[in-house]
Amino acid sequence: FGIVNFSDLFLKSGIINFCCWLIFCSLLFVASLKAIDGHGEAMDLSVAKRHL
């Protein structure tokens, strides 16, 4: 019974750790996308000005 509780606790902490890691990675990914997107928008504006 004690082993079952321990494994359940380990499983829950593993899921929590995985969720935290996933959130951190997705935030990092979104931040890098926004940085790239910002540069992309600046480039698009300069290209649009050239066409005008």
Coordinates of N, CA and C in Angstrom, one line a residue:
F1 N 0.8 -1.2 0.0 CA 0.0 0.0 0.0 C 0.9 1.3 0.0
G2 N 1.9 1.2 0.8 CA 2.9 2.3 0.9 C 3.6 2.6 -0.4
I3 N 3.9 1.5 -1.1 CA 4.6 1.5 -2.4 C 3.7 2.2 -3.4
V4 N 2.4 1.8 -3.4 CA 1.4 2.3 -4.3 C 1.3 3.9 -4.1
N5 N 1.2 4.3 -2.9 CA 1.1 5.7 -2.6 C 2.4 6.4 -3.1
F6 N 3.5 5.8 -2.9 CA 4.8 6.4 -3.3 C 4.9 6.6 -4.8
S7 N 4.4 5.5 -5.5 CA 4.5 5.5 -7.0 C 3.5 6.6 -7.5
D8 N 2.3 6.7 -6.8 CA 1.3 7.7 -7.2 C 1.8 9.1 -7.0
L9 N 2.5 9.3 -5.9 CA 3.1 10.6 -5.6 C 4.2 10.9 -6.7
F10 N 5.0 9.9 -7.0 CA 6.1 10.1 -8.0 C 5.5 10.4 -9.3
L11 N 4.4 9.7 -9.7 CA 3.7 10.0 -11.0 C 3.2 11.4 -11.0
K12 N 2.5 11.8 -9.9 CA 1.9 13.2 -9.9 C 3.0 14.2 -10.0
S13 N 4.1 14.0 -9.3 CA 5.2 15.0 -9.3 C 5.9 15.0 -10.7
G14 N 5.9 13.8 -11.3 CA 6.5 13.8 -12.7 C 5.6 14.5 -13.7
I15 N 4.3 14.4 -13.5 CA 3.4 15.1 -14.4 C 3.5 16.6 -14.2
I16 N 3.6 17.0 -12.9 CA 3.7 18.4 -12.6 C 5.0 19.0 -13.2
N17 N 6.1 18.2 -13.1 CA 7.4 18.6 -13.6 C 7.3 18.7 -15.1
F18 N 6.7 17.7 -15.8 CA 6.5 17.7 -17.2 C 5.7 18.9 -17.7
C19 N 4.6 19.2 -17.0 CA 3.7 20.3 -17.3 C 4.5 21.7 -17.2
C20 N 5.3 21.8 -16.1 CA 6.1 23.0 -15.9 C 7.1 23.2 -17.1
W21 N 7.7 22.1 -17.4 CA 8.7 22.1 -18.5 C 8.0 22.4 -19.8
L22 N 6.9 21.9 -20.1 CA 6.1 22.1 -21.3 C 5.7 23.6 -21.4
I23 N 5.2 24.1 -20.3 CA 4.8 25.6 -20.2 C 6.0 26.5 -20.5
F24 N 7.2 26.1 -19.9 CA 8.4 26.9 -20.0 C 8.8 26.9 -21.5
C25 N 8.8 25.7 -22.1 CA 9.2 25.6 -23.5 C 8.3 26.3 -24.4
S26 N 7.0 26.2 -24.2 CA 6.0 26.9 -25.1 C 6.2 28.4 -24.9
L27 N 6.4 28.9 -23.7 CA 6.6 30.3 -23.5 C 7.9 30.8 -24.2
L28 N 8.9 30.0 -24.1 CA 10.2 30.3 -24.8 C 10.0 30.3 -26.3
F29 N 9.2 29.4 -26.8 CA 8.9 29.2 -28.3 C 8.1 30.4 -28.7
V30 N 7.1 30.8 -28.0 CA 6.3 32.0 -28.3 C 7.1 33.3 -28.3
A31 N 8.0 33.4 -27.3 CA 8.8 34.6 -27.2 C 9.7 34.7 -28.4
S32 N 10.3 33.6 -28.8 CA 11.2 33.6 -30.0 C 10.4 33.8 -31.3
L33 N 9.2 33.3 -31.3 CA 8.3 33.6 -32.5 C 8.0 35.0 -32.6
K34 N 7.7 35.6 -31.5 CA 7.3 37.1 -31.4 C 8.5 37.9 -31.9
A35 N 9.7 37.5 -31.4 CA 10.9 38.3 -31.8 C 11.1 38.2 -33.3
I36 N 11.0 36.9 -33.9 CA 11.1 36.7 -35.3 C 10.0 37.5 -36.0
D37 N 8.8 37.4 -35.5 CA 7.6 38.1 -36.1 C 7.9 39.6 -36.1
G38 N 8.4 40.1 -35.1 CA 8.7 41.6 -35.0 C 9.7 42.0 -36.1
H39 N 10.7 41.2 -36.3 CA 11.7 41.5 -37.4 C 11.0 41.3 -38.7
G40 N 10.2 40.3 -38.9 CA 9.4 40.0 -40.1 C 8.5 41.2 -40.5
E41 N 7.8 41.7 -39.5 CA 6.9 42.8 -39.7 C 7.7 44.1 -40.2
A42 N 8.9 44.3 -39.5 CA 9.7 45.5 -39.9 C 10.2 45.3 -41.4
M43 N 10.6 44.1 -41.7 CA 11.0 43.8 -43.1 C 9.8 44.0 -44.1
D44 N 8.7 43.5 -43.7 CA 7.5 43.6 -44.6 C 7.1 45.1 -44.8
L45 N 7.2 45.9 -43.8 CA 6.9 47.3 -43.9 C 7.9 48.0 -44.9
S46 N 9.2 47.7 -44.8 CA 10.2 48.3 -45.7 C 9.9 47.8 -47.1
V47 N 9.6 46.5 -47.3 CA 9.3 46.0 -48.6 C 8.0 46.7 -49.2
A48 N 7.0 46.9 -48.3 CA 5.8 47.5 -48.8 C 6.1 49.0 -49.2
K49 N 6.9 49.7 -48.4 CA 7.3 51.1 -48.8 C 8.0 51.1 -50.1
R50 N 8.9 50.1 -50.4 CA 9.6 50.1 -51.6 C 8.6 49.9 -52.8
H51 N 7.6 49.0 -52.6 CA 6.6 48.8 -53.6 C 5.8 50.0 -53.9
L52 N 5.5 50.8 -52.8 CA 4.7 52.0 -52.9 C 5.6 53.1 -53.6

